[in-house]
Tab-separated table of C-alpha atoms and ligand atoms in Angstrom:
chain	number	residue	atom	x	y	z
X	249	MET	CA	-13.111	-20.949	31.170
X	250	ILE	CA	-11.922	-19.678	26.889
X	251	LYS	CA	-11.161	-16.720	27.142
X	252	ILE	CA	-10.203	-13.392	24.498
X	253	ASN	CA	-6.409	-12.155	23.052
X	254	GLU	CA	-8.042	-8.598	24.398
X	255	ASN	CA	-5.474	-6.902	22.821
X	256	TYR	CA	-8.680	-7.090	20.368
X	257	LEU	CA	-10.111	-4.307	23.036
X	258	LYS	CA	-8.234	-1.701	22.178
X	259	LEU	CA	-8.548	-1.557	18.525
X	260	GLN	CA	-10.728	0.618	18.016
X	261	ALA	CA	-13.545	0.960	16.232
X	262	SER	CA	-13.220	1.981	12.355
X	263	TYR	CA	-15.081	4.130	12.190
X	264	LEU	CA	-14.739	5.656	8.819
X	265	PHE	CA	-16.186	3.843	6.417
X	266	SER	CA	-18.943	3.539	8.054
X	267	THR	CA	-19.467	7.074	9.188
X	268	VAL	CA	-18.967	7.709	5.112
X	269	ALA	CA	-21.825	5.296	4.125
X	270	LYS	CA	-24.204	6.912	6.450
X	271	LYS	CA	-23.459	9.930	5.013
X	272	ILE	CA	-23.554	9.028	1.255
X	273	SER	CA	-27.085	7.079	2.419
X	274	ALA	CA	-28.865	10.244	4.224
X	275	PHE	CA	-27.684	12.076	0.625
X	276	SER	CA	-29.433	9.891	-1.554
X	277	GLU	CA	-32.309	9.612	0.548
X	278	LYS	CA	-32.182	13.314	0.274
X	279	ASN	CA	-31.678	13.661	-3.463
X	280	PRO	CA	-33.363	10.883	-4.668
X	281	GLY	CA	-31.761	10.276	-8.823
X	282	ARG	CA	-28.578	12.400	-8.253
X	283	GLU	CA	-24.977	10.436	-9.298
X	284	ILE	CA	-22.374	10.402	-6.348
X	285	ILE	CA	-19.063	10.097	-7.697
X	286	ARG	CA	-16.806	8.896	-5.551
X	287	LEU	CA	-13.294	9.603	-5.459
X	288	GLY	CA	-12.394	8.081	-2.383
X	289	ILE	CA	-11.947	4.295	-3.329
X	290	GLY	CA	-8.234	2.899	-3.401
X	291	ASP	CA	-9.555	0.045	-5.625
X	292	ALA	CA	-8.984	-0.985	-9.170
X	293	THR	CA	-11.580	0.428	-11.258
X	294	ARG	CA	-9.886	-1.091	-14.662
X	295	ALA	CA	-9.980	-4.458	-16.604
X	296	LEU	CA	-6.936	-7.047	-16.620
X	297	PRO	CA	-5.267	-6.691	-18.826
X	298	PRO	CA	-6.257	-9.138	-21.881
X	299	ALA	CA	-2.557	-10.483	-21.743
X	300	CYS	CA	-3.745	-11.489	-18.237
X	301	ILE	CA	-6.422	-12.503	-19.415
X	302	ALA	CA	-5.526	-15.205	-21.922
X	303	ALA	CA	-2.923	-16.655	-19.681
X	304	PHE	CA	-5.783	-16.816	-16.987
X	305	HIS	CA	-8.048	-18.632	-19.153
X	306	ARG	CA	-5.438	-21.653	-20.834
X	307	ALA	CA	-4.350	-21.990	-17.361
X	308	VAL	CA	-8.064	-22.721	-16.183
X	309	ASP	CA	-7.835	-24.821	-19.008
X	310	GLU	CA	-5.027	-26.837	-17.847
X	311	MET	CA	-6.506	-27.144	-14.808
X	312	ALA	CA	-10.189	-29.109	-16.987
X	313	ASP	CA	-7.554	-31.980	-17.805
X	314	ASP	CA	-6.622	-35.037	-15.770
X	315	ALA	CA	-2.532	-35.166	-17.720
X	316	THR	CA	-2.479	-30.984	-17.540
X	317	PHE	CA	-3.940	-30.691	-13.930
X	318	ARG	CA	-2.258	-29.229	-11.007
X	319	GLY	CA	-2.728	-29.336	-7.248
X	320	TYR	CA	-0.306	-28.037	-4.435
X	321	GLY	CA	1.784	-26.374	-5.948
X	322	PRO	CA	5.389	-24.584	-3.607
X	323	GLU	CA	3.777	-22.803	-0.546
X	324	GLN	CA	6.450	-19.479	-1.928
X	325	GLY	CA	4.755	-19.074	-5.386
X	326	TYR	CA	5.705	-21.181	-8.632
X	327	LEU	CA	9.718	-20.191	-10.071
X	328	PHE	CA	8.160	-19.275	-12.962
X	329	LEU	CA	6.655	-15.838	-11.422
X	330	ARG	CA	9.233	-15.682	-8.672
X	331	GLU	CA	12.351	-16.050	-11.584
X	332	LYS	CA	10.065	-13.107	-14.092
X	333	ILE	CA	9.561	-11.056	-10.650
X	334	ALA	CA	13.481	-11.084	-10.482
X	335	GLU	CA	14.178	-10.169	-13.352
X	336	ASN	CA	12.631	-7.459	-14.838
X	337	ASP	CA	11.390	-5.615	-11.365
X	338	PHE	CA	14.600	-5.814	-9.105
X	339	ALA	CA	17.979	-7.316	-11.962
X	340	ALA	CA	16.397	-4.667	-14.852
X	341	ARG	CA	17.114	-1.893	-12.146
X	342	GLY	CA	20.338	-2.922	-10.963
X	343	ALA	CA	18.586	-4.477	-7.247
X	344	GLU	CA	20.120	-7.974	-6.110
X	345	VAL	CA	16.784	-10.273	-5.498
X	346	ASN	CA	16.972	-13.679	-6.022
X	347	ALA	CA	14.140	-16.565	-6.697
X	348	ASP	CA	14.193	-17.739	-3.595
X	349	GLU	CA	14.035	-14.391	-1.477
X	350	ILE	CA	10.535	-13.827	-3.252
X	351	PHE	CA	7.380	-15.123	-1.458
X	352	ILE	CA	3.827	-15.229	-3.421
X	353	SER	CA	0.750	-14.542	-1.623
X	354	ASP	CA	-2.675	-12.944	-2.111
X	355	GLY	CA	-2.081	-9.672	-1.127
X	356	ALA	CA	0.182	-7.656	0.317
X	357	LYS	CA	-2.206	-7.103	2.998
X	358	CYS	CA	-1.565	-10.236	4.690
X	359	ASP	CA	2.021	-9.760	4.149
X	360	THR	CA	2.461	-6.476	5.448
X	361	GLY	CA	0.013	-7.503	8.932
X	362	ASN	CA	2.346	-10.966	8.629
X	363	PHE	CA	5.090	-10.264	9.296
X	364	GLN	CA	5.163	-8.750	12.600
X	365	GLU	CA	5.100	-12.626	13.486
X	366	ILE	CA	8.580	-13.252	13.275
X	367	LEU	CA	9.924	-10.610	15.260
X	368	SER	CA	9.766	-10.114	19.162
X	369	THR	CA	6.632	-8.482	21.134
X	370	ASP	CA	9.385	-6.690	23.021
X	371	ILE	CA	10.701	-4.061	19.932
X	372	SER	CA	9.882	-0.424	19.627
X	373	ILE	CA	8.386	0.236	16.432
X	374	ALA	CA	7.890	3.985	14.888
X	375	ILE	CA	4.821	4.403	12.240
X	376	PRO	CA	4.764	7.177	9.784
X	377	ASP	CA	0.915	9.347	10.562
X	378	PRO	CA	-0.821	9.593	8.741
X	379	VAL	CA	-0.719	5.519	7.980
X	380	TYR	CA	-2.427	2.782	5.392
X	381	PRO	CA	-3.936	1.366	9.191
X	382	VAL	CA	-2.704	-1.948	8.980
X	383	TYR	CA	1.326	-1.421	10.676
X	384	VAL	CA	-0.501	-0.029	13.391
X	385	ASP	CA	-3.399	-2.230	14.099
X	386	THR	CA	-2.140	-5.838	13.244
X	387	ASN	CA	0.232	-4.395	16.133
X	388	VAL	CA	-2.007	-3.713	18.304
X	389	MET	CA	-3.541	-6.748	17.482
X	390	ALA	CA	-0.356	-8.613	18.275
X	391	GLY	CA	-0.233	-6.706	22.344
X	392	ARG	CA	3.191	-4.511	20.996
X	393	THR	CA	0.790	-1.912	22.199
X	394	GLY	CA	-0.946	0.037	25.609
X	395	ALA	CA	-4.563	2.245	24.890
X	396	ALA	CA	-5.719	4.178	22.904
X	397	VAL	CA	-5.631	7.683	24.406
X	398	ASN	CA	-6.755	10.664	22.067
X	399	GLY	CA	-5.925	8.544	18.551
X	400	ARG	CA	-2.835	7.282	19.296
X	401	PHE	CA	-1.351	4.271	21.075
X	402	GLU	CA	0.673	4.327	23.719
X	403	ASN	CA	4.880	2.520	23.079
X	404	LEU	CA	4.499	3.540	19.080
X	405	ILE	CA	6.460	6.200	17.502
X	406	TYR	CA	4.833	8.289	15.389
X	407	MET	CA	6.486	9.514	12.979
X	408	GLU	CA	4.012	12.758	11.396
X	409	CYS	CA	4.616	13.388	7.322
X	410	THR	CA	3.373	16.933	7.399
X	411	ASP	CA	3.895	19.952	4.774
X	412	GLN	CA	6.709	20.698	7.362
X	413	ASN	CA	9.517	17.330	6.626
X	414	ASP	CA	7.258	17.261	2.792
X	415	TYR	CA	5.447	14.088	4.519
X	416	ILE	CA	8.358	12.243	4.715
X	417	PRO	CA	9.389	10.667	7.738
X	418	LYS	CA	12.040	11.876	10.287
X	419	ILE	CA	14.496	9.273	11.355
X	420	PRO	CA	13.453	9.361	15.234
X	421	GLU	CA	16.055	10.509	17.549
X	422	GLU	CA	14.578	7.554	19.997
X	423	PRO	CA	16.151	3.558	19.775
X	424	VAL	CA	13.897	1.962	17.350
X	425	ASP	CA	14.059	-1.339	16.573
X	426	LEU	CA	11.476	-2.084	13.638
X	427	VAL	CA	10.367	1.660	10.877
X	428	TYR	CA	7.224	0.638	8.154
X	429	LEU	CA	7.704	3.265	5.529
X	430	CYS	CA	5.640	2.937	2.449
X	431	PHE	CA	6.810	5.018	-1.263
X	432	PRO	CA	4.985	6.465	-2.822
X	433	ASN	CA	2.624	6.621	0.090
X	434	ASN	CA	-0.795	5.454	0.926
X	435	PRO	CA	-2.467	8.217	2.051
X	436	THR	CA	-0.317	11.277	1.040
X	437	GLY	CA	1.349	10.087	-2.792
X	438	ALA	CA	4.462	10.956	-1.615
X	439	THR	CA	7.254	9.633	-2.833
X	440	ILE	CA	10.765	9.545	-1.294
X	441	THR	CA	14.675	10.793	-2.618
X	442	LYS	CA	17.025	8.032	-2.837
X	443	GLU	CA	19.260	10.330	-1.327
X	444	ALA	CA	16.669	10.245	1.383
X	445	LEU	CA	15.997	6.103	1.777
X	446	GLY	CA	19.716	6.532	1.919
X	447	GLN	CA	19.455	7.993	4.482
X	448	TRP	CA	17.444	5.233	6.225
X	449	VAL	CA	18.926	2.647	5.540
X	450	ASP	CA	22.512	3.599	7.034
X	451	TRP	CA	20.433	4.369	10.201
X	452	ALA	CA	19.202	0.332	10.661
X	453	THR	CA	22.645	-0.643	9.180
X	454	LYS	CA	23.383	1.791	12.520
X	455	ASN	CA	21.057	0.200	14.922
X	456	LYS	CA	20.573	-3.275	13.872
X	457	ALA	CA	17.286	-2.044	12.907
X	458	LEU	CA	14.715	-3.418	10.804
X	459	ILE	CA	13.006	-1.161	7.516
X	460	LEU	CA	9.365	-3.038	6.257
X	461	TYR	CA	9.064	-1.507	2.695
X	462	ASP	CA	6.014	-1.221	0.942
X	463	ALA	CA	5.828	-0.448	-2.462
X	464	ALA	CA	2.464	-1.307	-3.186
X	465	TYR	CA	2.082	1.347	-5.528
X	466	GLU	CA	5.882	1.488	-6.913
X	467	ALA	CA	4.153	1.343	-10.646
X	468	PHE	CA	2.835	4.514	-10.167
X	469	ILE	CA	6.625	6.103	-10.932
X	470	ARG	CA	7.015	8.636	-13.861
X	471	ASP	CA	9.999	8.987	-13.452
X	472	ASP	CA	12.712	6.393	-14.194
X	473	ALA	CA	15.508	7.448	-12.242
X	474	MET	CA	13.142	7.844	-8.895
X	475	VAL	CA	13.851	5.044	-6.595
X	476	LYS	CA	11.119	1.528	-7.024
X	477	SER	CA	12.723	-0.579	-4.818
X	478	ILE	CA	14.887	-0.148	-1.535
X	479	TYR	CA	17.193	-2.769	-3.299
X	480	GLU	CA	18.173	-0.235	-4.996
X	481	ILE	CA	20.497	1.139	-1.939
X	482	PRO	CA	23.080	-0.285	-1.591
X	483	GLY	CA	23.254	-2.427	1.713
X	484	ALA	CA	19.319	-2.756	1.904
X	485	ARG	CA	19.943	-6.707	1.492
X	486	LYS	CA	20.585	-6.429	5.376
X	487	VAL	CA	17.993	-4.060	6.872
X	488	ALA	CA	14.900	-4.581	4.425
X	489	VAL	CA	12.325	-6.631	3.796
X	490	GLU	CA	9.856	-5.056	0.542
X	491	PHE	CA	6.393	-5.668	-0.252
X	492	ARG	CA	4.389	-5.797	-3.232
X	493	SER	CA	1.439	-5.842	-4.836
X	494	PHE	CA	0.283	-6.286	-8.331
X	495	SER	CA	-3.771	-5.121	-7.263
X	496	LYS	CA	-2.344	-1.628	-8.390
X	497	THR	CA	-0.021	-2.587	-10.573
X	498	ALA	CA	-1.934	-4.716	-13.055
X	499	GLY	CA	-5.596	-4.099	-11.356
X	500	PHE	CA	-5.654	-7.566	-8.983
X	501	THR	CA	-7.424	-6.307	-6.423
X	502	GLY	CA	-10.226	-8.834	-6.910
X	503	THR	CA	-7.890	-11.718	-8.292
X	504	ARG	CA	-5.369	-11.112	-5.757
X	505	CYS	CA	-1.931	-12.287	-5.994
X	506	ALA	CA	1.055	-9.945	-4.334
X	507	PHE	CA	4.839	-10.527	-2.505
X	508	THR	CA	6.802	-9.937	-0.670
X	509	VAL	CA	11.255	-9.866	-0.367
X	510	VAL	CA	13.273	-11.823	2.474
X	511	PRO	CA	16.811	-11.326	1.556
X	512	LYS	CA	19.123	-13.838	2.819
X	513	GLU	CA	21.050	-11.293	4.381
X	514	CYS	CA	18.990	-9.667	6.455
X	515	MET	CA	18.895	-10.676	10.032
X	516	ALA	CA	17.387	-10.219	12.746
X	517	TYR	CA	18.773	-10.958	16.197
X	518	ASP	CA	17.042	-13.230	20.123
X	519	ALA	CA	17.956	-11.880	23.103
X	520	ALA	CA	21.700	-13.157	23.476
X	521	GLY	CA	22.114	-11.232	19.970
X	522	THR	CA	22.751	-14.631	18.031
X	523	ALA	CA	21.642	-13.011	14.564
X	524	HIS	CA	18.824	-15.098	12.327
X	525	SER	CA	18.212	-14.849	8.744
X	526	LEU	CA	14.329	-13.578	8.418
X	527	HIS	CA	14.360	-15.692	5.199
X	528	SER	CA	14.147	-19.159	6.962
X	529	LEU	CA	11.889	-17.839	10.027
X	530	TRP	CA	9.302	-16.079	6.798
X	531	ASN	CA	9.757	-18.436	4.887
X	532	ARG	CA	8.547	-21.399	8.671
X	533	ARG	CA	5.376	-18.884	8.626
X	534	HIS	CA	5.065	-19.116	4.704
X	535	SER	CA	4.826	-22.430	4.335
X	536	THR	CA	2.941	-23.172	8.274
X	537	LYS	CA	0.550	-21.353	7.924
X	538	PHE	CA	0.081	-20.227	3.932
X	539	ASN	CA	-0.347	-22.757	1.074
X	540	GLY	CA	-0.016	-21.097	-1.301
X	541	VAL	CA	-2.017	-18.480	-4.561
X	542	SER	CA	-4.107	-20.401	-7.210
X	543	TYR	CA	-2.285	-21.759	-10.389
X	544	PRO	CA	-4.321	-19.832	-12.995
X	545	VAL	CA	-3.534	-16.560	-10.546
X	546	GLN	CA	-0.199	-17.276	-10.499
X	547	ARG	CA	-0.136	-17.710	-14.805
X	548	ALA	CA	-1.810	-14.813	-15.134
X	549	ALA	CA	0.453	-12.631	-13.282
X	550	GLU	CA	3.822	-13.657	-15.250
X	551	ALA	CA	1.084	-12.567	-17.890
X	552	VAL	CA	2.458	-9.401	-16.127
X	553	TYR	CA	5.313	-9.245	-17.718
X	554	THR	CA	4.878	-10.565	-21.396
X	555	PRO	CA	6.149	-7.447	-23.992
X	556	GLN	CA	2.234	-7.554	-24.565
X	557	GLY	CA	1.580	-7.437	-20.453
X	558	LYS	CA	3.458	-5.224	-19.658
X	559	LYS	CA	2.290	-3.018	-22.907
X	560	GLU	CA	-1.149	-3.062	-21.177
X	561	ALA	CA	-0.401	-2.277	-18.048
X	562	ALA	CA	1.707	0.607	-18.490
X	563	GLN	CA	-1.465	2.301	-20.355
X	564	ILE	CA	-3.994	1.192	-17.988
X	565	ILE	CA	-1.754	2.584	-15.214
X	566	ALA	CA	-1.036	6.001	-17.487
X	567	GLY	CA	-4.971	6.438	-17.757
X	568	TYR	CA	-4.862	7.131	-14.203
X	569	MET	CA	-2.111	9.164	-14.306
X	570	THR	CA	-4.567	11.130	-16.306
X	571	ASN	CA	-6.973	11.618	-14.034
X	572	ALA	CA	-4.479	11.511	-11.338
X	573	ASP	CA	-3.099	15.063	-12.903
X	574	ARG	CA	-6.633	16.835	-13.947
X	575	ILE	CA	-6.928	16.122	-10.072
X	576	ARG	CA	-4.138	18.360	-9.186
X	577	ARG	CA	-5.079	21.276	-12.125
X	578	GLU	CA	-8.325	21.710	-10.483
X	579	MET	CA	-6.735	21.860	-6.843
X	580	ASP	CA	-3.848	24.202	-8.621
X	581	ASP	CA	-7.100	26.555	-10.185
X	582	LEU	CA	-8.597	26.609	-6.660
X	583	GLY	CA	-6.135	27.508	-5.107
X	584	TYR	CA	-6.202	24.265	-2.731
X	585	ALA	CA	-1.889	22.517	-1.612
X	586	TYR	CA	-1.452	18.923	-1.975
X	587	VAL	CA	0.310	16.799	-2.450
X	588	GLY	CA	0.776	13.383	-4.820
X	589	GLY	CA	-0.742	12.710	-7.976
X	590	GLN	CA	2.432	12.920	-9.479
X	591	HIS	CA	3.592	9.494	-9.000
X	592	SER	CA	0.780	8.413	-7.421
X	593	PRO	CA	-2.725	7.961	-7.807
X	594	TYR	CA	-3.292	9.647	-4.225
X	595	VAL	CA	-3.515	13.465	-3.840
X	596	TRP	CA	-3.430	14.257	0.020
X	597	ILE	CA	-4.885	17.561	-0.239
X	598	ASP	CA	-5.297	20.579	2.526
X	599	ALA	CA	-8.654	20.967	3.082
X	600	LYS	CA	-8.241	24.212	5.050
X	601	THR	CA	-10.389	22.822	7.532
X	602	ASP	CA	-11.389	20.132	9.454
X	603	SER	CA	-10.921	16.690	7.169
X	604	TRP	CA	-14.969	16.146	7.917
X	605	ASN	CA	-16.177	19.564	7.107
X	606	LEU	CA	-14.945	19.257	3.573
X	607	PHE	CA	-16.015	15.462	3.536
X	608	ASP	CA	-19.475	17.126	3.799
X	609	ARG	CA	-19.661	20.470	1.705
X	610	LEU	CA	-17.976	18.022	-1.122
X	611	LEU	CA	-20.544	15.229	-0.814
X	612	ASN	CA	-23.796	17.641	-0.113
X	613	GLU	CA	-22.569	21.114	-2.959
X	614	ALA	CA	-21.149	18.766	-5.477
X	615	GLY	CA	-22.155	15.045	-5.228
X	616	VAL	CA	-18.629	13.424	-4.950
X	617	VAL	CA	-16.813	10.871	-2.287
X	618	CYS	CA	-13.255	11.568	-0.750
X	619	THR	CA	-12.091	9.904	1.746
X	620	PRO	CA	-11.096	12.440	4.776
X	621	GLY	CA	-7.707	12.126	6.171
X	622	ALA	CA	-8.555	11.447	9.696
X	623	GLY	CA	-8.697	8.272	8.881
X	624	PHE	CA	-5.081	7.454	8.559
X	625	GLY	CA	-4.394	9.154	12.181
X	626	THR	CA	-3.825	12.380	13.451
X	627	CYS	CA	-1.827	14.250	11.044
X	628	GLY	CA	-4.913	13.524	8.807
X	629	THR	CA	-7.292	15.723	10.681
X	630	ARG	CA	-7.368	18.285	8.049
X	631	HIS	CA	-6.638	16.756	5.133
X	632	ILE	CA	-8.395	15.142	2.399
X	633	ARG	CA	-8.121	12.262	-0.110
X	634	LEU	CA	-8.988	11.735	-3.719
X	635	SER	CA	-8.042	9.091	-5.409
X	636	ALA	CA	-7.667	8.093	-9.324
X	637	PHE	CA	-9.375	4.931	-9.362
X	638	ASN	CA	-12.082	5.592	-11.402
X	639	SER	CA	-12.896	6.869	-15.284
X	640	HIS	CA	-11.512	9.610	-16.797
X	641	GLN	CA	-15.625	10.893	-17.540
X	642	ASN	CA	-16.410	9.969	-13.667
X	643	VAL	CA	-13.618	12.398	-12.768
X	644	GLU	CA	-14.193	15.065	-15.287
X	645	THR	CA	-17.119	14.768	-14.120
X	646	ALA	CA	-16.184	15.033	-10.593
X	647	MET	CA	-13.779	17.979	-10.437
X	648	ASN	CA	-16.183	19.946	-13.131
X	649	ARG	CA	-18.715	20.016	-9.942
X	650	ILE	CA	-16.418	20.799	-7.434
X	651	ARG	CA	-15.535	23.702	-8.884
X	652	GLU	CA	-18.732	24.820	-8.758
X	653	ALA	CA	-19.474	24.363	-5.702
X	654	MET	CA	-16.026	25.915	-4.448
X	655	LYS	CA	-16.262	29.060	-6.140
X	656	GLY	CA	-16.272	32.011	-4.955
X	657	SER	CA	-15.286	30.228	-1.349
F	757	PLP	N1	-0.470	-1.438	0.909
F	757	PLP	C1	-0.646	-0.399	0.444
F	757	PLP	C2	0.122	0.701	1.369
F	757	PLP	C3	-2.285	-0.167	0.692
F	757	PLP	O1	-2.364	0.779	-0.053
F	757	PLP	C4	-2.681	-1.891	-0.424
F	757	PLP	C5	-3.820	-1.524	-0.667
F	757	PLP	O2	-4.732	-0.353	-0.179
F	757	PLP	C6	-2.252	-2.510	0.021
F	757	PLP	C7	-0.730	-2.794	0.182
F	757	PLP	C8	-3.252	-4.014	0.469
F	757	PLP	O3	-2.430	-4.362	-1.395
F	757	PLP	P1	-3.202	-5.689	-1.856
F	757	PLP	O4	-4.716	-6.367	-2.693
F	757	PLP	O5	-2.394	-6.487	-1.790
F	757	PLP	O6	-3.623	-6.539	-0.494
């Protein structure tokens, strides 16, 4: 008899998006013709930078000619892209990352989800709350947790991120082998200082632990003095893996291109305590289960690092950040406390009530869709997330409508 992986039965159905969709259709039925503005999405809305499109076209043309056609590429990615990443994203910031430590992939979602596969199922894991749900669900699937009780899985250590700790998780007191960190954070938009990140690196070094550092939103950091990569911290090469993505940096959410950095010194241990290089394990996993990102997509990603591409990508990000500024200004005026939006496309707002109550109010009275924080964990039940991924016009209209709806409340 064929049997299932019963860990999948422990997963909680994601009611968030289906409930949001149902509420939106009920609203549309009641208010035909009323335009809804969606500030709940975490998806890019602006077109790819023209430099990327031009490179994409050129690469497609190469594929049309036998003389320049390319079949399977290296599973780890073409060196032309890996070298540009090493030089621009790391060396330029004084961080040591070699091209052969960079693994190109089709998404940080897959990489943050898959990386746990090369680690033992018998480890203790700490995750932030609220959290990007992929970190949790992939560990549930792998059998590292017990059942969900009141919205939290047994055997996971939840690091609460609230206004009490400026939304920065506290280093756990209990033994932990693996920790997930994400800065700038989804959903809170919070950022971490070099000093605080340094404490995490010291902790991981002392405890022979591993940090999985998700920097998918680093391009939104507007202050160049702030830490963008964990490898800017001395010692991080031994204890941290970093995930990056072209999704938010350059609008590749539909085009798909990302990368993971696994330094050669980064070690994990077998049952006898012998150290093994995570780089060789991940290389083995990646080349066995993945066959590379398409050549035209890698050429398009490479173009992000040309002078023109850099300028265009920066303009797109600046456009989203103008939206984030507009959202923050409105929340200031309305007296809502929030975090994020300064170096992140997300603003995490204290709803002063249950997150679904404010969701309903914004939808029904302003025709604006937000993301209820409850979808990101227990610590989100009294927050909503507003996203800057939209046009200036839509954000302006949404803020004006929210102001009207909230006046006097
Ligand atoms: N990491 C975080 C924190 C995200 O919010 C997202 C997407 O929303 C991803 C990773 C996924 O990125 P990608 O499009 O590269 O799969």
